[in-house]
Amino acid sequence: MMTSESSPLLHYRLFSASDGALGPPDSSPCGTEAVAMGTGPTQRKLSTFFGVVVPTVLSMFSIVLFMRIGFVVGHAGLLQSLLMLFVAYVIIWLTVLSVCAISTNGAVQGGGAYFMISRTLGPEFGGSIGLMFYLANVFACGVYVLGLVEAVLDVFGRDPSDVTDSLRSLPQGYGYSFLYASIILLLCMAICLVGASIYSQALFFIFLLVFVVLLTILISFLAVRPLTVSIRHGGNVSMTGVYTGINSSTLHNNLQADYSLDYTTGNLMNFATVFAVMFNGCTGIMAGCNLSGELKQPSRSIPIGTIIAVIITFFVYLILFIFTALTCDRTLLREDYGFFRAINIWPPFVLIGVYATSLSASMSTLIGASRILHALAKDDLFGVLLAPAKLVSKGGNPWGAVMYTWALVQLVLLVGKLNTIAGIVTVFYLIAYAAIDLACLALEWASAPNFRPTFRLFSWHTCLLGIVSCLVMMFLINPAYASGSIVLLLLLLGSIHFRSSSSSWGYISQALIFHQVRKYLLLLDVRKDHVKFWRPQILLLVSNPRTSCQLINFVNDLKKGGLFILGHVETGDLDSLPSDPVQTHYSFWLSLVDKLNVKAFVDLTLCPNVRQGTQHLLRITGLGGMKPNTVVLGFYDDACPDDYFLQDQLFTPGLSPKDDPFGVDATSLQAHFPPVRDAETSRLLSAKDYVSMICDALKMHKNIVLARNFPLLFRPDASSSSPATYIDVWPLDLLRPQASAYVDVCSLFLLQMACILNMAYSWRRYQLRVFLCVESRGGSDGASGWLAAEAKFRELLSKLRIRALIRVVAWDRVAAFRVQNSGEQGLNREPISSEYLNAANSAVTDEGGTETAVRFLYLPRPPADSSLHERYLEELDTLTSGLGPTLLIHGLTPVTCTEL
């Protein structure tokens, strides 16, 4: 099971007697989980400056600040460099606005960006983006470590052409580079294992060093006189670059782009590849968010600290770009990425800055990635794969996640070249930023009342623009990486969706669906209904699901994309109860719907008796233009049905193939719904009240359907061994055939419902079969009368576009019993003889045989006199006895159309 988010947004106990100070008590209900996540009160030590500003600034500077400024300006020129800078910071700024909005909308726990995305978009999207953001940090850590190795070897690497330089004594090569990178990574891991407190202190010291170095670089641009710099690449190539000081000619020469080969990889550079490298200098904006579990006030510190850090880094980059273009020629910029050292008033200052920023960025991404991984592991989205990442020390430091991340970064270091993996890092960061913008956009569009961020400097326009700009830049940088990352995202989405259970975090999709459905329901105007677009909207009244599962599945096939509601009446008096029992029953009914895999809503009510409850459901079920127009009732008889729960393994404890994500398993369902009624169990409903319910539905202008013998229904699937191949329709009122016609509204409704069933995917292999009951009345033209009736009905079916076989049934034998019983038979309600009913039943049985899957029969109106209700029900019982699955239907509304 996935851990739930149990931390309340507000602590109501503001005074703790133990310390006499304002603040949440130590016995907070969320204390246990908070400590386990590394976010307990003892762990939240970092302020805005130390926890957000310092790590974010250093992560955004990273190796790019000292080792790739010349690379960007030398290849792209000042104008395109400034364009890259502005584009990068527009994307960053749009994402920062979204981060600020989400982080100020509630309590933020450990996990940073993953926590915010998952608790907004749900586990599937949050887990997949969280893992990709984790991988982005892993690759970024590799970039920064390799950048540090490159900087070290640039100064101390052995030069075969100059054996006299004792300073350059470190052996070079792929293997040695990997060894040096592994040692540096081991140092970073050791610091991260100590904890976030030591990490923040180390970072502050590095922060001071970096700004001292930046100050010396700015002074050097103004103070150092022009000079020539010798450039060597592995001792094989020797060239010179020129530092001119501030010079207008140098600026003019550096304005336009001039892309050439990158001397570290041998690849030809272009706008996209250079932008990918430069953008790595802007991707550290989530460094503060990643430490959300260690911040004292994350909802306050994250927005303020991140905005300050973004502003600082933007102006530092802007100033360095301009001064670099003013003072250095192309050769120096493109062939010596560490040129800052050569032109500095004291070259070791730059070395200190390079090593410090690279080391800090490496530590920042390593500790940030470990916090994301720990949050992913705690949420159990990837099962045993991330189980080691759950391990924490006594102080709450997730050392298991740190070790896990260290091992993955070691694999990244095998690549060996900084610029090679810079594109991967950039694409992964961009897709994570797009997800954060999407999360904020979804919250804004959902218009949820609880989305009330204290940071309001954003809108859905900024979120949408952020998403679009991130996606565009992904494909501009590297279409292959971008496409691969999207494919990976989709695979992760599917994997988490199919293996994870439901969470209590809330799903933004539900809020968006609600928002849209409400708007469309308002547009669904019942006054604009037209018979051409009629569809059945069915309310199925269920007494006990144990005996109704086959009927529920059948009605699901019958709805034809219409509304399907399961209605149930609980008998009781609310005045005598402490609370409404119906509210706690909804979860069981909804789980039943899930297990049966039907597309149905559930509506329950509490009333003193079933009839009154049915009236309530008939009146209030549905909303707006989506209200039931057809009511389905199980037939009232003395049969003792079987318990479907005992026949299907879905409802067998221990054999159910899947657990219910909302905690209602097969055992709970078995215990909740009452046992099947037996012959000795008293009924909650009398026969008279049952017929009265039919009358109530007709008075409310609802079509009525009575379903009988559906426990005998064979589901039309591949495993079915049923010989049935037909759906039989008897469109004539068999109780009083002389008082009805084949073309009345009820007969047409009968045909429409049968046709709808035949259109359902699982019922398409069945064929409609319509039976016409024709009496010869002793005349010589009996045969011609039959032919005329068949031709007339075939013409009707043709107009209605209904494909069906027509069978003419000689009704004289059955009608004879009717005539013998009484003389004048119009619309009166004189008793119908049992002989006639048995003869009609035999005729229907004989004509259908074993080939009939389900029968549709005409249901006559109940008599107005309530004293005749029981006799009416007895007539229906005799007529349909032993027929198998049968629907008795009485339709009131025109549902067929012969026009376009």
PDB file of N, CA, C and O in Angstrom, residues 638-693:
ATOM      1  N   ASP A 638     -41.773 -15.864  -6.145  1.00  0.00           N
ATOM      2  CA  ASP A 638     -41.399 -16.630  -4.957  1.00  0.00           C
ATOM      3  C   ASP A 638     -40.097 -17.409  -5.132  1.00  0.00           C
ATOM      4  O   ASP A 638     -39.759 -18.254  -4.291  1.00  0.00           O
ATOM      5  N   ALA A 639     -39.380 -17.172  -6.210  1.00  0.00           N
ATOM      6  CA  ALA A 639     -38.148 -17.918  -6.466  1.00  0.00           C
ATOM      7  C   ALA A 639     -37.089 -17.580  -5.424  1.00  0.00           C
ATOM      8  O   ALA A 639     -36.989 -16.447  -4.949  1.00  0.00           O
ATOM      9  N   CYS A 640     -36.290 -18.559  -5.080  1.00  0.00           N
ATOM     10  CA  CYS A 640     -35.165 -18.372  -4.159  1.00  0.00           C
ATOM     11  C   CYS A 640     -33.878 -18.343  -4.981  1.00  0.00           C
ATOM     12  O   CYS A 640     -33.355 -19.400  -5.371  1.00  0.00           O
ATOM     13  N   PRO A 641     -33.383 -17.163  -5.301  1.00  0.00           N
ATOM     14  CA  PRO A 641     -32.244 -17.062  -6.233  1.00  0.00           C
ATOM     15  C   PRO A 641     -30.949 -17.562  -5.599  1.00  0.00           C
ATOM     16  O   PRO A 641     -30.810 -17.669  -4.375  1.00  0.00           O
ATOM     17  N   ASP A 642     -29.987 -17.879  -6.461  1.00  0.00           N
ATOM     18  CA  ASP A 642     -28.668 -18.301  -6.022  1.00  0.00           C
ATOM     19  C   ASP A 642     -27.827 -17.090  -5.630  1.00  0.00           C
ATOM     20  O   ASP A 642     -28.078 -15.959  -6.061  1.00  0.00           O
ATOM     21  N   ASP A 643     -26.830 -17.335  -4.818  1.00  0.00           N
ATOM     22  CA  ASP A 643     -25.904 -16.290  -4.387  1.00  0.00           C
ATOM     23  C   ASP A 643     -24.769 -16.178  -5.414  1.00  0.00           C
ATOM     24  O   ASP A 643     -23.905 -17.050  -5.499  1.00  0.00           O
ATOM     25  N   TYR A 644     -24.783 -15.094  -6.191  1.00  0.00           N
ATOM     26  CA  TYR A 644     -23.777 -14.916  -7.249  1.00  0.00           C
ATOM     27  C   TYR A 644     -22.381 -14.751  -6.648  1.00  0.00           C
ATOM     28  O   TYR A 644     -21.378 -15.111  -7.275  1.00  0.00           O
ATOM     29  N   PHE A 645     -22.295 -14.216  -5.438  1.00  0.00           N
ATOM     30  CA  PHE A 645     -20.988 -14.003  -4.811  1.00  0.00           C
ATOM     31  C   PHE A 645     -20.252 -15.321  -4.583  1.00  0.00           C
ATOM     32  O   PHE A 645     -19.023 -15.334  -4.494  1.00  0.00           O
ATOM     33  N   LEU A 646     -21.019 -16.418  -4.474  1.00  0.00           N
ATOM     34  CA  LEU A 646     -20.399 -17.714  -4.251  1.00  0.00           C
ATOM     35  C   LEU A 646     -19.984 -18.385  -5.554  1.00  0.00           C
ATOM     36  O   LEU A 646     -19.311 -19.411  -5.531  1.00  0.00           O
ATOM     37  N   GLN A 647     -20.366 -17.792  -6.696  1.00  0.00           N
ATOM     38  CA  GLN A 647     -20.081 -18.401  -7.988  1.00  0.00           C
ATOM     39  C   GLN A 647     -18.925 -17.729  -8.720  1.00  0.00           C
ATOM     40  O   GLN A 647     -18.329 -18.324  -9.611  1.00  0.00           O
ATOM     41  N   ASP A 648     -18.634 -16.496  -8.352  1.00  0.00           N
ATOM     42  CA  ASP A 648     -17.606 -15.732  -9.063  1.00  0.00           C
ATOM     43  C   ASP A 648     -16.413 -15.525  -8.141  1.00  0.00           C
ATOM     44  O   ASP A 648     -16.560 -15.080  -6.999  1.00  0.00           O
ATOM     45  N   GLN A 649     -15.212 -15.824  -8.641  1.00  0.00           N
ATOM     46  CA  GLN A 649     -14.022 -15.706  -7.805  1.00  0.00           C
ATOM     47  C   GLN A 649     -13.692 -14.260  -7.448  1.00  0.00           C
ATOM     48  O   GLN A 649     -12.919 -14.001  -6.516  1.00  0.00           O
ATOM     49  N   LEU A 650     -14.272 -13.286  -8.174  1.00  0.00           N
ATOM     50  CA  LEU A 650     -14.075 -11.888  -7.813  1.00  0.00           C
ATOM     51  C   LEU A 650     -14.548 -11.603  -6.395  1.00  0.00           C
ATOM     52  O   LEU A 650     -14.043 -10.695  -5.731  1.00  0.00           O
ATOM     53  N   PHE A 651     -15.528 -12.364  -5.953  1.00  0.00           N
ATOM     54  CA  PHE A 651     -16.108 -12.127  -4.637  1.00  0.00           C
ATOM     55  C   PHE A 651     -15.710 -13.200  -3.629  1.00  0.00           C
ATOM     56  O   PHE A 651     -16.256 -13.247  -2.536  1.00  0.00           O
ATOM     57  N   THR A 652     -14.752 -14.035  -3.995  1.00  0.00           N
ATOM     58  CA  THR A 652     -14.303 -15.087  -3.091  1.00  0.00           C
ATOM     59  C   THR A 652     -13.065 -14.621  -2.350  1.00  0.00           C
ATOM     60  O   THR A 652     -12.049 -14.321  -2.975  1.00  0.00           O
ATOM     61  N   PRO A 653     -13.121 -14.517  -1.030  1.00  0.00           N
ATOM     62  CA  PRO A 653     -11.945 -14.065  -0.274  1.00  0.00           C
ATOM     63  C   PRO A 653     -10.736 -14.947  -0.552  1.00  0.00           C
ATOM     64  O   PRO A 653     -10.821 -16.170  -0.549  1.00  0.00           O
ATOM     65  N   GLY A 654      -9.614 -14.293  -0.833  1.00  0.00           N
ATOM     66  CA  GLY A 654      -8.376 -15.029  -1.085  1.00  0.00           C
ATOM     67  C   GLY A 654      -8.161 -15.404  -2.534  1.00  0.00           C
ATOM     68  O   GLY A 654      -7.058 -15.721  -2.929  1.00  0.00           O
ATOM     69  N   LEU A 655      -9.216 -15.365  -3.357  1.00  0.00           N
ATOM     70  CA  LEU A 655      -9.080 -15.734  -4.771  1.00  0.00           C
ATOM     71  C   LEU A 655      -9.254 -14.546  -5.698  1.00  0.00           C
ATOM     72  O   LEU A 655      -9.090 -14.669  -6.895  1.00  0.00           O
ATOM     73  N   SER A 656      -9.625 -13.409  -5.149  1.00  0.00           N
ATOM     74  CA  SER A 656      -9.832 -12.231  -5.974  1.00  0.00           C
ATOM     75  C   SER A 656      -8.517 -11.826  -6.624  1.00  0.00           C
ATOM     76  O   SER A 656      -7.503 -11.687  -5.936  1.00  0.00           O
ATOM     77  N   PRO A 657      -8.483 -11.655  -7.946  1.00  0.00           N
ATOM     78  CA  PRO A 657      -7.217 -11.366  -8.620  1.00  0.00           C
ATOM     79  C   PRO A 657      -6.635 -10.003  -8.293  1.00  0.00           C
ATOM     80  O   PRO A 657      -5.481  -9.753  -8.520  1.00  0.00           O
ATOM     81  N   LYS A 658      -7.444  -9.099  -7.766  1.00  0.00           N
ATOM     82  CA  LYS A 658      -6.908  -7.772  -7.437  1.00  0.00           C
ATOM     83  C   LYS A 658      -7.616  -7.220  -6.202  1.00  0.00           C
ATOM     84  O   LYS A 658      -8.798  -7.446  -5.994  1.00  0.00           O
ATOM     85  N   ASP A 659      -6.867  -6.530  -5.378  1.00  0.00           N
ATOM     86  CA  ASP A 659      -7.433  -5.903  -4.200  1.00  0.00           C
ATOM     87  C   ASP A 659      -8.045  -4.566  -4.575  1.00  0.00           C
ATOM     88  O   ASP A 659      -7.584  -3.885  -5.491  1.00  0.00           O
ATOM     89  N   ASP A 660      -9.078  -4.193  -3.831  1.00  0.00           N
ATOM     90  CA  ASP A 660      -9.719  -2.912  -4.094  1.00  0.00           C
ATOM     91  C   ASP A 660      -8.808  -1.791  -3.608  1.00  0.00           C
ATOM     92  O   ASP A 660      -8.323  -1.824  -2.472  1.00  0.00           O
ATOM     93  N   PRO A 661      -8.539  -0.782  -4.438  1.00  0.00           N
ATOM     94  CA  PRO A 661      -7.611   0.275  -4.026  1.00  0.00           C
ATOM     95  C   PRO A 661      -8.140   1.138  -2.896  1.00  0.00           C
ATOM     96  O   PRO A 661      -7.397   1.892  -2.305  1.00  0.00           O
ATOM     97  N   PHE A 662      -9.445   1.065  -2.612  1.00  0.00           N
ATOM     98  CA  PHE A 662     -10.020   1.895  -1.567  1.00  0.00           C
ATOM     99  C   PHE A 662     -10.304   1.094  -0.296  1.00  0.00           C
ATOM    100  O   PHE A 662     -11.086   1.500   0.543  1.00  0.00           O
ATOM    101  N   GLY A 663      -9.688  -0.077  -0.180  1.00  0.00           N
ATOM    102  CA  GLY A 663      -9.755  -0.816   1.058  1.00  0.00           C
ATOM    103  C   GLY A 663     -10.944  -1.731   1.226  1.00  0.00           C
ATOM    104  O   GLY A 663     -11.135  -2.299   2.299  1.00  0.00           O
ATOM    105  N   VAL A 664     -11.794  -1.887   0.205  1.00  0.00           N
ATOM    106  CA  VAL A 664     -12.947  -2.785   0.301  1.00  0.00           C
ATOM    107  C   VAL A 664     -12.610  -4.052  -0.477  1.00  0.00           C
ATOM    108  O   VAL A 664     -12.695  -4.081  -1.700  1.00  0.00           O
ATOM    109  N   ASP A 665     -12.221  -5.098   0.233  1.00  0.00           N
ATOM    110  CA  ASP A 665     -11.853  -6.335  -0.438  1.00  0.00           C
ATOM    111  C   ASP A 665     -13.048  -7.272  -0.504  1.00  0.00           C
ATOM    112  O   ASP A 665     -14.165  -6.939  -0.084  1.00  0.00           O
ATOM    113  N   ALA A 666     -12.819  -8.466  -1.053  1.00  0.00           N
ATOM    114  CA  ALA A 666     -13.914  -9.424  -1.224  1.00  0.00           C
ATOM    115  C   ALA A 666     -14.521  -9.818   0.116  1.00  0.00           C
ATOM    116  O   ALA A 666     -15.736 -10.006   0.235  1.00  0.00           O
ATOM    117  N   THR A 667     -13.688  -9.948   1.135  1.00  0.00           N
ATOM    118  CA  THR A 667     -14.204 -10.311   2.465  1.00  0.00           C
ATOM    119  C   THR A 667     -15.147  -9.239   2.989  1.00  0.00           C
ATOM    120  O   THR A 667     -16.211  -9.547   3.552  1.00  0.00           O
ATOM    121  N   SER A 668     -14.783  -7.987   2.806  1.00  0.00           N
ATOM    122  CA  SER A 668     -15.640  -6.889   3.273  1.00  0.00           C
ATOM    123  C   SER A 668     -16.964  -6.860   2.519  1.00  0.00           C
ATOM    124  O   SER A 668     -18.021  -6.614   3.116  1.00  0.00           O
ATOM    125  N   LEU A 669     -16.905  -7.103   1.213  1.00  0.00           N
ATOM    126  CA  LEU A 669     -18.152  -7.133   0.435  1.00  0.00           C
ATOM    127  C   LEU A 669     -19.055  -8.275   0.893  1.00  0.00           C
ATOM    128  O   LEU A 669     -20.274  -8.105   1.031  1.00  0.00           O
ATOM    129  N   GLN A 670     -18.463  -9.417   1.113  1.00  0.00           N
ATOM    130  CA  GLN A 670     -19.250 -10.565   1.568  1.00  0.00           C
ATOM    131  C   GLN A 670     -19.928 -10.254   2.895  1.00  0.00           C
ATOM    132  O   GLN A 670     -21.086 -10.635   3.132  1.00  0.00           O
ATOM    133  N   ALA A 671     -19.215  -9.554   3.763  1.00  0.00           N
ATOM    134  CA  ALA A 671     -19.762  -9.270   5.087  1.00  0.00           C
ATOM    135  C   ALA A 671     -20.801  -8.154   5.052  1.00  0.00           C
ATOM    136  O   ALA A 671     -21.715  -8.129   5.880  1.00  0.00           O
ATOM    137  N   HIS A 672     -20.667  -7.244   4.089  1.00  0.00           N
ATOM    138  CA  HIS A 672     -21.562  -6.078   4.083  1.00  0.00           C
ATOM    139  C   HIS A 672     -22.961  -6.407   3.576  1.00  0.00           C
ATOM    140  O   HIS A 672     -23.961  -6.034   4.202  1.00  0.00           O
ATOM    141  N   PHE A 673     -23.045  -7.094   2.438  1.00  0.00           N
ATOM    142  CA  PHE A 673     -24.359  -7.346   1.836  1.00  0.00           C
ATOM    143  C   PHE A 673     -25.028  -8.549   2.509  1.00  0.00           C
ATOM    144  O   PHE A 673     -24.383  -9.563   2.763  1.00  0.00           O
ATOM    145  N   PRO A 674     -26.306  -8.449   2.792  1.00  0.00           N
ATOM    146  CA  PRO A 674     -27.000  -9.498   3.558  1.00  0.00           C
ATOM    147  C   PRO A 674     -27.100 -10.803   2.770  1.00  0.00           C
ATOM    148  O   PRO A 674     -26.970 -10.817   1.541  1.00  0.00           O
ATOM    149  N   PRO A 675     -27.366 -11.912   3.463  1.00  0.00           N
ATOM    150  CA  PRO A 675     -27.506 -13.199   2.769  1.00  0.00           C
ATOM    151  C   PRO A 675     -28.710 -13.194   1.823  1.00  0.00           C
ATOM    152  O   PRO A 675     -29.611 -12.367   1.926  1.00  0.00           O
ATOM    153  N   VAL A 676     -28.703 -14.157   0.915  1.00  0.00           N
ATOM    154  CA  VAL A 676     -29.790 -14.283  -0.053  1.00  0.00           C
ATOM    155  C   VAL A 676     -31.074 -14.694   0.674  1.00  0.00           C
ATOM    156  O   VAL A 676     -31.049 -15.517   1.602  1.00  0.00           O
ATOM    157  N   ARG A 677     -32.181 -14.116   0.228  1.00  0.00           N
ATOM    158  CA  ARG A 677     -33.481 -14.437   0.828  1.00  0.00           C
ATOM    159  C   ARG A 677     -33.843 -15.893   0.555  1.00  0.00           C
ATOM    160  O   ARG A 677     -33.668 -16.399  -0.556  1.00  0.00           O
ATOM    161  N   ASP A 678     -34.360 -16.557   1.576  1.00  0.00           N
ATOM    162  CA  ASP A 678     -34.852 -17.921   1.384  1.00  0.00           C
ATOM    163  C   ASP A 678     -36.369 -17.926   1.538  1.00  0.00           C
ATOM    164  O   ASP A 678     -37.002 -16.881   1.728  1.00  0.00           O
ATOM    165  N   ALA A 679     -36.961 -19.117   1.485  1.00  0.00           N
ATOM    166  CA  ALA A 679     -38.421 -19.226   1.498  1.00  0.00           C
ATOM    167  C   ALA A 679     -39.024 -18.750   2.806  1.00  0.00           C
ATOM    168  O   ALA A 679     -40.192 -18.328   2.848  1.00  0.00           O
ATOM    169  N   GLU A 680     -38.251 -18.767   3.890  1.00  0.00           N
ATOM    170  CA  GLU A 680     -38.786 -18.393   5.190  1.00  0.00           C
ATOM    171  C   GLU A 680     -38.545 -16.925   5.535  1.00  0.00           C
ATOM    172  O   GLU A 680     -39.070 -16.443   6.533  1.00  0.00           O
ATOM    173  N   THR A 681     -37.757 -16.252   4.738  1.00  0.00           N
ATOM    174  CA  THR A 681     -37.453 -14.849   5.023  1.00  0.00           C
ATOM    175  C   THR A 681     -38.630 -13.969   4.634  1.00  0.00           C
ATOM    176  O   THR A 681     -39.174 -14.083   3.535  1.00  0.00           O
ATOM    177  N   SER A 682     -38.992 -13.080   5.536  1.00  0.00           N
ATOM    178  CA  SER A 682     -40.101 -12.163   5.247  1.00  0.00           C
ATOM    179  C   SER A 682     -39.656 -11.101   4.253  1.00  0.00           C
ATOM    180  O   SER A 682     -38.501 -10.670   4.250  1.00  0.00           O
ATOM    181  N   ARG A 683     -40.588 -10.664   3.422  1.00  0.00           N
ATOM    182  CA  ARG A 683     -40.282  -9.675   2.395  1.00  0.00           C
ATOM    183  C   ARG A 683     -40.409  -8.252   2.949  1.00  0.00           C
ATOM    184  O   ARG A 683     -41.210  -7.991   3.856  1.00  0.00           O
ATOM    185  N   LEU A 684     -39.600  -7.367   2.394  1.00  0.00           N
ATOM    186  CA  LEU A 684     -39.709  -5.954   2.746  1.00  0.00           C
ATOM    187  C   LEU A 684     -40.776  -5.251   1.919  1.00  0.00           C
ATOM    188  O   LEU A 684     -41.105  -4.097   2.191  1.00  0.00           O
ATOM    189  N   LEU A 685     -41.309  -5.928   0.907  1.00  0.00           N
ATOM    190  CA  LEU A 685     -42.223  -5.302  -0.046  1.00  0.00           C
ATOM    191  C   LEU A 685     -43.348  -6.275  -0.355  1.00  0.00           C
ATOM    192  O   LEU A 685     -43.100  -7.451  -0.663  1.00  0.00           O
ATOM    193  N   SER A 686     -44.571  -5.804  -0.299  1.00  0.00           N
ATOM    194  CA  SER A 686     -45.722  -6.642  -0.644  1.00  0.00           C
ATOM    195  C   SER A 686     -45.975  -6.586  -2.143  1.00  0.00           C
ATOM    196  O   SER A 686     -45.488  -5.682  -2.842  1.00  0.00           O
ATOM    197  N   ALA A 687     -46.740  -7.559  -2.648  1.00  0.00           N
ATOM    198  CA  ALA A 687     -47.061  -7.586  -4.076  1.00  0.00           C
ATOM    199  C   ALA A 687     -47.827  -6.333  -4.479  1.00  0.00           C
ATOM    200  O   ALA A 687     -47.615  -5.772  -5.571  1.00  0.00           O
ATOM    201  N   LYS A 688     -48.698  -5.876  -3.607  1.00  0.00           N
ATOM    202  CA  LYS A 688     -49.495  -4.687  -3.901  1.00  0.00           C
ATOM    203  C   LYS A 688     -48.602  -3.448  -4.015  1.00  0.00           C
ATOM    204  O   LYS A 688     -48.763  -2.629  -4.929  1.00  0.00           O
ATOM    205  N   ASP A 689     -47.638  -3.330  -3.091  1.00  0.00           N
ATOM    206  CA  ASP A 689     -46.714  -2.184  -3.151  1.00  0.00           C
ATOM    207  C   ASP A 689     -45.811  -2.268  -4.379  1.00  0.00           C
ATOM    208  O   ASP A 689     -45.433  -1.241  -4.957  1.00  0.00           O
ATOM    209  N   TYR A 690     -45.452  -3.471  -4.767  1.00  0.00           N
ATOM    210  CA  TYR A 690     -44.614  -3.644  -5.956  1.00  0.00           C
ATOM    211  C   TYR A 690     -45.318  -3.107  -7.197  1.00  0.00           C
ATOM    212  O   TYR A 690     -44.729  -2.350  -7.984  1.00  0.00           O
ATOM    213  N   VAL A 691     -46.576  -3.480  -7.388  1.00  0.00           N
ATOM    214  CA  VAL A 691     -47.324  -2.976  -8.542  1.00  0.00           C
ATOM    215  C   VAL A 691     -47.537  -1.473  -8.409  1.00  0.00           C
ATOM    216  O   VAL A 691     -47.512  -0.736  -9.411  1.00  0.00           O
ATOM    217  N   SER A 692     -47.729  -1.007  -7.178  1.00  0.00           N
ATOM    218  CA  SER A 692     -47.883   0.436  -6.973  1.00  0.00           C
ATOM    219  C   SER A 692     -46.616   1.187  -7.378  1.00  0.00           C
ATOM    220  O   SER A 692     -46.682   2.315  -7.891  1.00  0.00           O
ATOM    221  N   MET A 693     -45.458   0.581  -7.171  1.00  0.00           N
ATOM    222  CA  MET A 693     -44.208   1.196  -7.615  1.00  0.00           C
ATOM    223  C   MET A 693     -44.181   1.327  -9.134  1.00  0.00           C
ATOM    224  O   MET A 693     -43.698   2.329  -9.680  1.00  0.00           O
TER     225      MET A 693
END
